[in-house]
CSV table of C-alpha atoms in Angstrom, one decimal:
chain,number,residue,atom,x,y,z
P,258,MET,CA,27.1,145.9,110.5
P,259,GLY,CA,27.2,146.5,106.7
P,260,ASN,CA,29.6,144.8,104.3
P,261,LYS,CA,32.4,146.7,102.7
P,262,CYS,CA,32.6,147.1,99.0
P,263,ALA,CA,35.2,144.9,97.2
P,264,SER,CA,37.7,147.7,96.4
P,265,SER,CA,37.6,149.0,100.0
P,266,LEU,CA,38.0,145.5,101.4
P,267,GLU,CA,41.0,144.8,99.2
P,268,GLN,CA,42.7,148.1,100.4
P,269,ASP,CA,42.2,147.0,104.0
P,270,LEU,CA,43.5,143.5,103.2
P,271,GLU,CA,46.7,145.1,101.8
P,272,ARG,CA,47.1,147.3,104.8
P,273,ILE,CA,46.7,144.7,107.5
P,274,SER,CA,49.3,141.9,107.8
P,275,THR,CA,50.8,139.6,110.4
P,276,ARG,CA,54.2,138.0,110.9
P,277,ILE,CA,55.8,135.3,113.0
P,278,ASN,CA,59.0,136.4,114.9
P,279,SER,CA,61.4,133.6,115.6
P,280,ASN,CA,63.4,135.3,118.5
P,281,ALA,CA,65.7,132.4,119.2
P,282,PRO,CA,66.4,128.8,118.3
P,283,GLY,CA,63.5,126.7,119.4
P,284,GLU,CA,61.3,129.7,120.3
P,285,LYS,CA,58.5,131.2,118.3
P,286,ARG,CA,56.6,134.3,119.2
P,287,TYR,CA,53.4,135.3,117.3
P,288,VAL,CA,52.6,138.9,116.6
P,289,GLY,CA,49.5,139.5,114.5
P,290,CYS,CA,46.6,141.8,113.8
P,291,ILE,CA,43.5,140.9,115.8
P,292,ILE,CA,41.2,142.4,113.3
P,293,ASN,CA,39.5,140.2,110.7
P,294,ALA,CA,36.6,141.0,108.4
P,295,GLY,CA,33.3,139.2,109.0
P,296,GLY,CA,33.0,136.7,106.2
P,297,ALA,CA,36.1,138.0,104.5
P,298,ALA,CA,39.0,136.5,106.5
P,299,ARG,CA,41.4,134.5,104.4
P,300,VAL,CA,45.0,133.2,104.4
P,301,ASP,CA,47.3,134.2,101.6
P,302,ARG,CA,49.4,131.0,101.2
P,303,LYS,CA,52.1,132.7,99.2
P,304,GLY,CA,53.2,135.0,101.9
P,305,GLY,CA,51.6,133.2,104.8
P,306,HIS,CA,49.8,136.4,105.9
P,307,PRO,CA,46.3,136.0,107.4
P,308,ARG,CA,44.4,139.0,106.2
P,309,GLY,CA,41.5,141.0,107.6
P,310,CYS,CA,39.9,144.4,107.8
P,311,LEU,CA,38.3,146.9,110.1
P,312,ALA,CA,34.6,147.5,110.6
P,313,GLY,CA,33.3,150.6,112.3
P,314,GLU,CA,34.1,151.0,116.0
P,315,GLU,CA,34.4,147.3,116.6
P,316,LEU,CA,37.1,144.6,116.3
P,317,VAL,CA,35.7,141.8,114.2
P,318,PHE,CA,37.3,138.3,113.8
P,319,PHE,CA,36.5,134.6,114.1
P,320,GLY,CA,37.0,132.3,117.1
P,321,ALA,CA,37.7,128.6,117.0
P,322,ASP,CA,34.2,127.7,115.9
P,323,ARG,CA,34.0,130.3,113.2
P,324,ILE,CA,31.6,132.4,115.2
P,325,LYS,CA,32.1,136.1,114.5
P,326,ILE,CA,33.3,138.1,117.6
P,327,GLU,CA,32.7,141.8,117.9
P,328,LEU,CA,34.3,143.8,120.7
P,329,ASN,CA,33.5,147.5,121.2
P,330,ILE,CA,36.1,150.2,121.4
P,331,ARG,CA,34.8,151.1,124.8
P,332,ASP,CA,35.8,147.7,126.3
P,333,THR,CA,38.8,147.6,128.6
P,334,VAL,CA,41.8,145.8,127.3
P,335,ALA,CA,41.4,143.2,130.1
P,336,ASN,CA,37.9,142.5,128.8
P,337,VAL,CA,39.0,142.2,125.2
P,338,LYS,CA,41.7,139.7,126.2
P,339,ALA,CA,39.3,137.7,128.3
P,340,GLN,CA,36.8,137.5,125.4
P,341,LEU,CA,39.6,136.5,123.0
P,342,THR,CA,40.6,133.7,125.3
P,343,ALA,CA,37.0,132.6,126.0
P,344,GLN,CA,36.1,132.5,122.4
P,345,GLY,CA,39.1,130.3,121.6
P,346,VAL,CA,41.1,132.7,119.4
P,347,VAL,CA,44.1,131.2,121.2
P,348,SER,CA,43.9,127.8,122.9
P,349,ARG,CA,44.9,126.6,126.3
P,350,GLN,CA,48.5,126.1,125.2
P,351,TRP,CA,48.9,129.8,124.5
P,352,ASN,CA,48.9,133.1,126.5
P,353,ILE,CA,47.7,136.4,125.2
P,354,ILE,CA,50.4,138.6,126.5
P,355,SER,CA,49.2,142.1,125.4
P,356,LEU,CA,47.4,144.2,122.9
P,357,ASP,CA,49.9,146.7,121.3
P,358,CYS,CA,49.4,149.7,119.2
P,359,LYS,CA,52.3,151.1,117.1
P,360,GLY,CA,54.8,149.6,119.6
P,361,GLU,CA,53.0,150.8,122.7
P,362,THR,CA,51.5,148.2,125.1
P,363,LEU,CA,47.9,149.1,126.0
P,364,MET,CA,47.2,148.9,129.7
P,365,SER,CA,44.8,146.2,130.8
P,366,HIS,CA,42.6,148.3,133.1
P,367,LEU,CA,41.9,151.1,130.6
P,368,THR,CA,39.6,151.0,127.6
P,369,LEU,CA,40.7,151.0,124.0
P,370,GLU,CA,39.1,154.3,123.5
P,371,GLU,CA,41.1,155.9,126.4
P,372,GLN,CA,44.4,154.8,125.0
P,373,LEU,CA,44.2,155.0,121.2
P,374,GLY,CA,44.3,158.8,120.9
P,375,GLU,CA,44.8,159.7,117.2
P,376,ARG,CA,45.6,156.1,116.4
P,377,THR,CA,43.0,153.8,114.8
P,378,LEU,CA,41.8,150.3,115.5
P,379,ASP,CA,43.5,148.7,112.5
P,380,GLU,CA,46.8,149.6,114.2
P,381,ILE,CA,46.2,147.3,117.1
P,382,THR,CA,48.1,144.0,117.2
P,383,LEU,CA,47.8,141.0,119.5
P,384,VAL,CA,51.0,139.6,121.1
P,385,ALA,CA,50.8,135.9,122.1
P,386,ASP,CA,53.2,133.2,123.2
P,387,ARG,CA,53.2,129.6,124.3
P,388,LYS,CA,52.4,128.9,128.0
P,389,TYR,CA,55.2,128.0,130.4
P,390,ARG,CA,55.3,124.4,131.5
P,391,CYS,CA,57.7,122.5,133.8
P,392,VAL,CA,60.4,120.8,131.8
P,393,GLN,CA,62.7,119.6,134.6
P,394,LEU,CA,62.4,118.8,138.3
P,395,LEU,CA,65.5,118.9,140.5
P,396,GLN,CA,65.2,116.6,143.6
P,397,GLY,CA,67.7,115.8,146.2
P,398,HIS,CA,67.7,118.4,148.9
P,399,THR,CA,66.2,117.5,152.3
P,400,SER,CA,64.9,120.9,153.3
P,401,SER,CA,63.7,124.2,151.8
P,402,ILE,CA,65.7,125.6,148.8
P,403,TYR,CA,66.1,129.3,149.0
P,404,PHE,CA,68.6,130.0,146.2
P,405,VAL,CA,69.0,129.0,142.6
P,406,ARG,CA,71.2,130.3,139.8
P,407,MET,CA,72.5,129.1,136.4
P,408,LEU,CA,76.3,129.2,136.3
P,409,SER,CA,78.4,130.3,133.3
P,410,ASP,CA,79.2,126.7,132.4
P,411,GLY,CA,75.5,125.7,132.2
P,412,ARG,CA,75.3,124.0,135.6
P,413,VAL,CA,72.6,124.9,138.0
P,414,MET,CA,73.5,125.9,141.6
P,415,THR,CA,71.1,125.6,144.5
P,416,ALA,CA,71.4,126.3,148.2
P,417,SER,CA,69.1,124.8,150.9
P,418,GLU,CA,68.3,125.0,154.6
P,419,ASP,CA,69.7,121.4,154.7
P,420,ALA,CA,73.1,123.3,154.8
P,421,THR,CA,74.2,122.1,151.4
P,422,VAL,CA,75.1,123.6,148.1
P,423,ARG,CA,74.3,121.4,145.1
P,424,TYR,CA,75.6,121.7,141.5
P,425,TRP,CA,73.3,120.1,138.9
P,426,SER,CA,74.2,119.0,135.4
P,427,GLU,CA,72.0,120.0,132.4
P,428,ALA,CA,70.4,116.6,132.7
P,429,GLY,CA,69.2,117.4,136.2
P,430,VAL,CA,71.7,115.2,138.1
P,431,ALA,CA,73.4,116.5,141.3
P,432,LYS,CA,77.0,116.1,140.3
P,433,GLN,CA,78.5,117.8,143.4
P,434,VAL,CA,77.3,118.5,146.9
P,435,ILE,CA,79.2,121.0,149.2
P,436,ARG,CA,78.6,120.7,152.9
P,437,GLY,CA,79.7,123.1,155.7
P,438,LEU,CA,79.2,126.5,153.9
P,439,LEU,CA,75.6,127.1,154.9
P,440,THR,CA,75.3,126.2,158.6
P,441,GLY,CA,73.1,129.0,160.1
P,442,VAL,CA,73.0,130.9,156.8
P,443,GLY,CA,69.9,132.8,155.8
P,444,SER,CA,71.0,134.5,152.6
P,445,ILE,CA,73.5,133.9,149.8
P,446,GLU,CA,74.8,135.7,146.7
P,447,LEU,CA,77.2,134.7,143.9
P,448,LEU,CA,80.2,136.9,143.4
P,449,LYS,CA,81.4,135.1,140.3
P,450,LEU,CA,79.2,133.5,137.6
P,451,ASN,CA,81.3,130.4,137.6
P,452,GLY,CA,80.1,129.7,141.1
P,453,LYS,CA,83.5,129.7,142.7
P,454,ALA,CA,83.0,132.8,144.9
P,455,LEU,CA,80.1,133.8,147.0
P,456,VAL,CA,78.9,135.7,150.0
P,457,THR,CA,76.7,134.3,152.8
P,458,GLY,CA,74.8,136.0,155.5
P,459,SER,CA,74.5,134.3,158.9
P,460,LEU,CA,71.4,134.3,161.2
P,461,ASP,CA,73.5,133.0,164.1
P,462,ASP,CA,76.5,135.3,164.6
P,463,ASN,CA,75.6,138.4,162.7
P,464,VAL,CA,78.5,137.9,160.3
P,465,ALA,CA,78.6,137.8,156.5
P,466,ARG,CA,81.3,135.7,155.0
P,467,VAL,CA,83.1,135.8,151.6
P,468,TRP,CA,84.0,132.3,150.3
P,469,GLU,CA,86.3,131.3,147.5
P,470,ALA,CA,86.8,127.9,145.9
P,471,HIS,CA,90.2,126.7,144.8
P,472,ARG,CA,90.8,123.1,145.6
P,473,GLN,CA,88.4,123.5,148.4
P,474,TRP,CA,86.1,126.2,149.8
P,475,LYS,CA,87.8,128.7,152.1
P,476,CYS,CA,86.4,131.7,153.9
P,477,SER,CA,88.6,134.7,152.7
P,478,HIS,CA,86.8,137.5,154.7
P,479,MET,CA,84.5,137.9,157.6
P,480,LEU,CA,82.3,141.0,157.3
P,481,LYS,CA,81.7,142.0,161.0
P,482,GLY,CA,79.9,145.0,162.3
P,483,HIS,CA,76.1,144.3,162.3
P,484,ALA,CA,74.4,143.9,165.6
P,485,GLY,CA,71.7,141.6,164.3
P,486,ALA,CA,71.2,138.7,162.0
P,487,ILE,CA,72.1,139.1,158.3
P,488,LEU,CA,68.9,139.0,156.4
P,489,SER,CA,70.1,139.9,152.9
P,490,VAL,CA,73.3,140.1,150.9
P,491,LYS,CA,73.9,141.7,147.5
P,492,ALA,CA,76.9,141.9,145.2
P,493,LEU,CA,77.1,145.4,143.6
P,494,PHE,CA,77.9,146.3,140.0
P,495,ASP,CA,81.5,147.4,140.6
P,496,GLY,CA,82.5,143.8,141.1
P,497,HIS,CA,84.1,144.1,144.5
P,498,SER,CA,81.5,145.8,146.8
P,499,ILE,CA,78.9,143.9,148.8
P,500,ALA,CA,75.8,145.3,150.5
P,501,THR,CA,74.3,143.6,153.6
P,502,GLY,CA,71.0,144.1,155.3
P,503,SER,CA,70.4,143.2,158.9
P,504,ALA,CA,67.9,142.8,161.6
P,505,ASP,CA,69.6,145.7,163.3
P,506,ASN,CA,67.7,147.9,160.8
P,507,SER,CA,70.9,149.0,158.9
P,508,ILE,CA,72.6,148.4,155.6
P,509,ARG,CA,76.4,148.2,155.3
P,510,ILE,CA,78.5,148.5,152.2
P,511,TRP,CA,81.7,146.4,152.3
P,512,ASN,CA,84.8,146.1,150.2
P,513,GLY,CA,84.6,142.4,149.4
P,514,SER,CA,88.3,142.2,148.6
P,515,THR,CA,89.5,143.5,152.0
P,516,GLY,CA,86.5,143.0,154.2
P,517,ALA,CA,86.5,146.7,155.2
P,518,CYS,CA,83.1,148.4,156.0
P,519,LEU,CA,82.8,151.4,153.7
P,520,ARG,CA,79.4,152.8,154.5
P,521,VAL,CA,76.5,152.4,157.0
P,522,LEU,CA,73.0,153.4,155.9
P,523,ASN,CA,70.5,154.0,158.7
P,524,GLY,CA,66.8,154.9,158.4
P,525,HIS,CA,64.7,151.8,158.4
P,526,VAL,CA,62.8,151.1,161.6
P,527,GLY,CA,62.7,147.3,160.9
P,528,GLY,CA,65.1,144.7,159.7
P,529,VAL,CA,66.3,145.0,156.1
P,530,THR,CA,65.0,142.1,154.1
P,531,CYS,CA,66.2,142.8,150.6
P,532,ILE,CA,68.6,145.0,148.6
P,533,GLU,CA,68.9,145.8,144.9
P,534,GLU,CA,71.2,148.2,143.0
P,535,LEU,CA,69.5,151.0,141.2
P,536,ASP,CA,72.6,152.5,139.6
P,537,GLU,CA,76.2,153.1,140.4
P,538,THR,CA,75.5,155.4,143.3
P,539,GLN,CA,72.0,154.3,144.5
P,540,ILE,CA,70.5,151.2,146.0
P,541,VAL,CA,66.9,150.3,147.0
P,542,SER,CA,66.0,148.3,150.0
P,543,GLY,CA,62.9,146.7,151.6
P,544,SER,CA,62.2,146.2,155.2
P,545,PHE,CA,60.0,144.7,158.0
P,546,ASP,CA,58.8,148.3,158.5
P,547,GLY,CA,56.6,148.0,155.3
P,548,THR,CA,58.6,150.5,153.3
P,549,ALA,CA,61.2,150.5,150.6
P,550,ARG,CA,63.9,153.2,150.6
P,551,ILE,CA,66.3,154.6,147.9
P,552,TRP,CA,69.8,155.4,149.2
P,553,ASN,CA,72.7,157.4,147.9
P,554,THR,CA,75.6,155.1,148.8
P,555,CYS,CA,78.1,157.9,148.5
P,556,SER,CA,76.4,160.3,150.9
P,557,GLU,CA,74.8,157.6,153.0
P,558,GLU,CA,71.5,159.5,152.7
P,559,CYS,CA,68.0,158.2,152.1
P,560,VAL,CA,66.7,160.1,149.1
P,561,SER,CA,63.3,158.6,148.9
P,562,VAL,CA,60.9,156.5,151.1
P,563,ILE,CA,58.4,154.3,149.2
P,564,GLU,CA,55.3,153.8,151.3
P,565,GLY,CA,52.1,151.9,150.4
P,566,HIS,CA,52.4,148.3,151.6
P,567,THR,CA,50.6,147.1,154.7
P,568,GLU,CA,53.1,144.4,155.5
P,569,THR,CA,56.8,143.6,155.3
P,570,VAL,CA,58.4,144.4,151.9
P,571,THR,CA,60.1,141.1,151.1
P,572,CYS,CA,61.6,141.8,147.7
P,573,VAL,CA,62.5,144.7,145.5
P,574,LEU,CA,63.3,144.8,141.8
P,575,VAL,CA,64.7,147.4,139.4
P,576,LEU,CA,62.7,147.2,136.1
P,577,GLY,CA,64.1,147.7,132.6
P,578,ASP,CA,62.2,151.0,132.2
P,579,GLY,CA,63.7,152.5,135.3
P,580,GLY,CA,60.7,151.7,137.5
P,581,ILE,CA,60.8,149.8,140.8
P,582,ALA,CA,58.7,146.8,141.8
P,583,THR,CA,58.1,146.0,145.4
P,584,GLY,CA,56.6,142.7,146.7
P,585,SER,CA,55.2,142.3,150.2
P,586,LEU,CA,53.6,139.9,152.6
P,587,ASP,CA,50.3,141.8,151.9
P,588,ASP,CA,50.2,139.6,148.7
P,589,ILE,CA,50.6,142.6,146.4
P,590,VAL,CA,53.2,143.7,144.0
P,591,LYS,CA,53.4,147.4,143.4
P,592,ILE,CA,55.0,149.2,140.4
P,593,TRP,CA,56.6,152.6,141.1
P,594,HIS,CA,57.8,155.3,138.8
P,595,HIS,CA,59.5,158.6,139.7
P,596,LYS,CA,56.9,161.4,140.4
P,597,ASN,CA,59.8,163.8,140.8
P,598,GLU,CA,63.5,163.6,141.9
P,599,GLN,CA,62.6,162.5,145.4
P,600,ALA,CA,59.1,161.0,145.4
P,601,MET,CA,57.9,157.8,143.8
P,602,ALA,CA,54.3,157.2,142.7
P,603,CYS,CA,52.6,153.8,142.5
P,604,VAL,CA,51.4,153.4,138.9
P,605,HIS,CA,50.0,149.9,139.1
P,606,GLU,CA,49.2,147.1,141.5
P,607,LEU,CA,49.6,143.4,140.5
P,608,ILE,CA,46.9,141.6,142.4
P,609,GLY,CA,46.2,137.9,142.2
P,610,HIS,CA,48.5,136.0,144.6
P,611,THR,CA,46.8,134.6,147.7
P,612,GLY,CA,50.0,134.5,149.8
P,613,GLY,CA,52.9,136.8,150.6
P,614,ILE,CA,55.2,137.7,147.7
P,615,THR,CA,58.7,136.2,148.3
P,616,CYS,CA,60.7,136.9,145.1
P,617,MET,CA,60.5,138.7,141.7
P,618,LEU,CA,62.3,138.4,138.4
P,619,GLN,CA,62.1,140.3,135.1
P,620,LEU,CA,62.9,138.2,132.1
P,621,SER,CA,64.8,139.4,129.1
P,622,ASN,CA,61.5,139.5,127.2
P,623,GLN,CA,60.3,142.0,129.8
P,624,LEU,CA,57.7,139.7,131.4
P,625,LEU,CA,57.7,139.9,135.2
P,626,VAL,CA,57.7,136.7,137.3
P,627,THR,CA,56.7,136.7,140.9
P,628,GLY,CA,56.9,133.9,143.5
P,629,SER,CA,54.7,133.5,146.5
P,630,LEU,CA,53.9,131.6,149.7
P,631,ASP,CA,50.7,130.5,147.9
P,632,TYR,CA,52.8,127.7,146.2
P,633,THR,CA,52.7,129.4,142.8
P,634,ALA,CA,54.6,131.8,140.5
P,635,ARG,CA,52.8,134.2,138.3
P,636,VAL,CA,53.9,135.7,134.9
P,637,TRP,CA,52.8,139.2,134.3
P,638,GLY,CA,52.6,141.2,131.1
P,639,GLY,CA,53.7,144.8,130.5
P,640,ASP,CA,50.0,145.8,130.6
P,641,GLY,CA,49.8,144.9,134.3
P,642,SER,CA,47.8,141.7,133.9
P,643,CYS,CA,48.6,138.2,135.0
P,644,ILE,CA,49.0,136.1,131.8
P,645,GLN,CA,49.8,132.8,133.5
P,646,MET,CA,49.8,131.2,137.0
P,647,VAL,CA,52.6,128.6,137.2
P,648,ALA,CA,51.6,125.8,139.6
P,649,GLY,CA,53.3,122.6,140.6
P,650,HIS,CA,55.1,123.1,143.9
P,651,SER,CA,53.6,121.8,147.1
P,652,GLY,CA,55.3,124.5,149.2
P,653,GLY,CA,56.0,128.3,149.0
P,654,VAL,CA,58.2,129.6,146.1
P,655,CYS,CA,61.3,130.9,147.8
P,656,SER,CA,63.5,132.1,144.9
P,657,LEU,CA,63.6,132.6,141.1
P,658,ALA,CA,66.3,132.7,138.5
P,659,GLU,CA,66.3,133.4,134.7
P,660,PHE,CA,67.8,130.9,132.4
P,661,PRO,CA,68.7,131.3,128.7
P,662,LEU,CA,65.9,131.8,126.1
P,663,ASN,CA,63.5,133.2,128.7
P,664,LYS,CA,63.3,130.1,130.7
P,665,PHE,CA,63.2,130.4,134.5
P,666,ALA,CA,63.6,128.4,137.6
P,667,THR,CA,61.6,128.3,140.8
P,668,CYS,CA,62.8,126.7,144.1
P,669,SER,CA,60.5,125.9,147.0
P,670,SER,CA,60.0,124.9,150.6
P,671,ASP,CA,58.9,121.6,149.1
P,672,TYR,CA,62.6,120.7,148.7
P,673,THR,CA,62.5,120.9,144.9
P,674,CYS,CA,63.5,123.2,142.1
P,675,ARG,CA,61.6,123.3,138.8
P,676,ILE,CA,62.7,124.6,135.4
P,677,TRP,CA,60.0,126.3,133.2
P,678,ASP,CA,60.0,126.8,129.5
P,679,VAL,CA,57.8,127.6,126.5
P,680,LYS,CA,59.3,124.8,124.5
P,681,PRO,CA,57.1,124.3,121.4
P,682,ALA,CA,55.4,121.2,120.5
P,683,ASP,CA,55.7,119.5,117.1
P,684,LEU,CA,54.4,122.1,114.6
P,685,ASN,CA,52.1,119.6,112.8
P,686,GLN,CA,50.5,118.7,116.1
P,687,GLU,CA,50.4,122.3,117.2
P,688,ASN,CA,48.5,123.2,114.1
P,689,GLU,CA,45.7,121.1,115.3
P,690,THR,CA,45.7,121.7,119.1
P,691,ASN,CA,47.4,124.9,120.0
P,692,LEU,CA,46.2,127.5,117.6
P,693,ASN,CA,42.4,127.6,117.2
P,694,SER,CA,41.8,130.6,115.1
P,695,SER,CA,42.0,130.1,111.4
P,696,TRP,CA,44.3,133.0,110.9
P,697,PHE,CA,46.7,131.8,113.6
P,698,THR,CA,46.7,128.2,112.3
P,699,GLN,CA,48.0,128.8,108.9
P,700,ALA,CA,50.5,131.5,109.8
P,701,VAL,CA,52.5,129.3,112.2
P,702,LEU,CA,53.3,126.8,109.4
P,703,GLU,CA,55.1,129.3,107.3
P,704,GLU,CA,58.7,130.2,107.3
P,705,GLN,CA,59.8,133.4,109.1
P,706,VAL,CA,58.4,136.4,107.1
P,707,ASP,CA,59.5,140.0,107.6
P,708,THR,CA,56.8,142.2,106.4
P,709,GLU,CA,58.3,145.5,107.4
């Protein structure tokens, strides 16, 4: 590759810049151009902007050992990211989340050439963030934990097969243990964020119960009508309706204030394992029959059947872009978008888990987290790639919950709950160990800079 003349190089240097976004207290997120000129990369100390330029049809930059790396435009995004990681552009403490171009995330399975269109290579940016690590371990339950949430007062609430509910302080101490609510219970959902109202689904007597706490817990309503065990419960957006899924293959919609059954949705040919609300009039459910279904809760009609999994659909999730994610015991997560008003098309498969998918969560930063029977959780980027496998449990991951500042919790059949965070290390130490590329290293030491 030939060298650019000085004037052309300076024009490129002025056009390409980077910035550090500080999204929240204690959290830094790097967004920077991945293109550096061979032999010409430098750091402008005044503005803190690593600079670089474009060379032909290739992305040119330096790795940790100052070796020039050249990636062809015909590489897939997944291959580009793999080479960036392998060459030490980011170290083991960082994740490459995505390659973006003018605000659009480039999909990992497609080539740069297929996705750029009229855009040019110098408009590609790399998005990276620190890796998640376990920052707190909650121990005390004597059986599998299948539910975890953070309450409005900052406490953490967990529910376990040991028939107890525990409330944990921010320091990780179990300050309160409630017994008697969960005998025979297989599912639970909060009705109030302060943790003083909830609904439970029973595996023994086919009844869901609404509980309220005043001076002590009291069952205010028994939701009777199912002919099989309650496998899933969901509080709906209106604040007083509850949906329950049962081994009798049906879904029932209840008035949580009166206990009256409002709707019965029939169509699944297997027990209903999970329910999520799509909008004010629609819900989506998963089943032992291997399908997910979208329902109109007003007309009680199934408006769409989502088929594609080969095993039980264990969890469903409505995504921020309007799509639907389904997780299954076939170890796969599928992402679905509307093909037309009635049909859904699978646009991506998230493959990597080696055990059934048990739970899913989309963080406020749009990253998707999945839990599995393989003892791990995985964090997925918007390009469909796994950016980190979160390991530490010695049993299957049963449930997930988002905490403030993009932290999340995993609870497991190993009787523990773990809190995960991207809490940064000391910046001076991080300069030496976390950011290997020369144009990462200097940028992170600067104050927040807005280059727009």
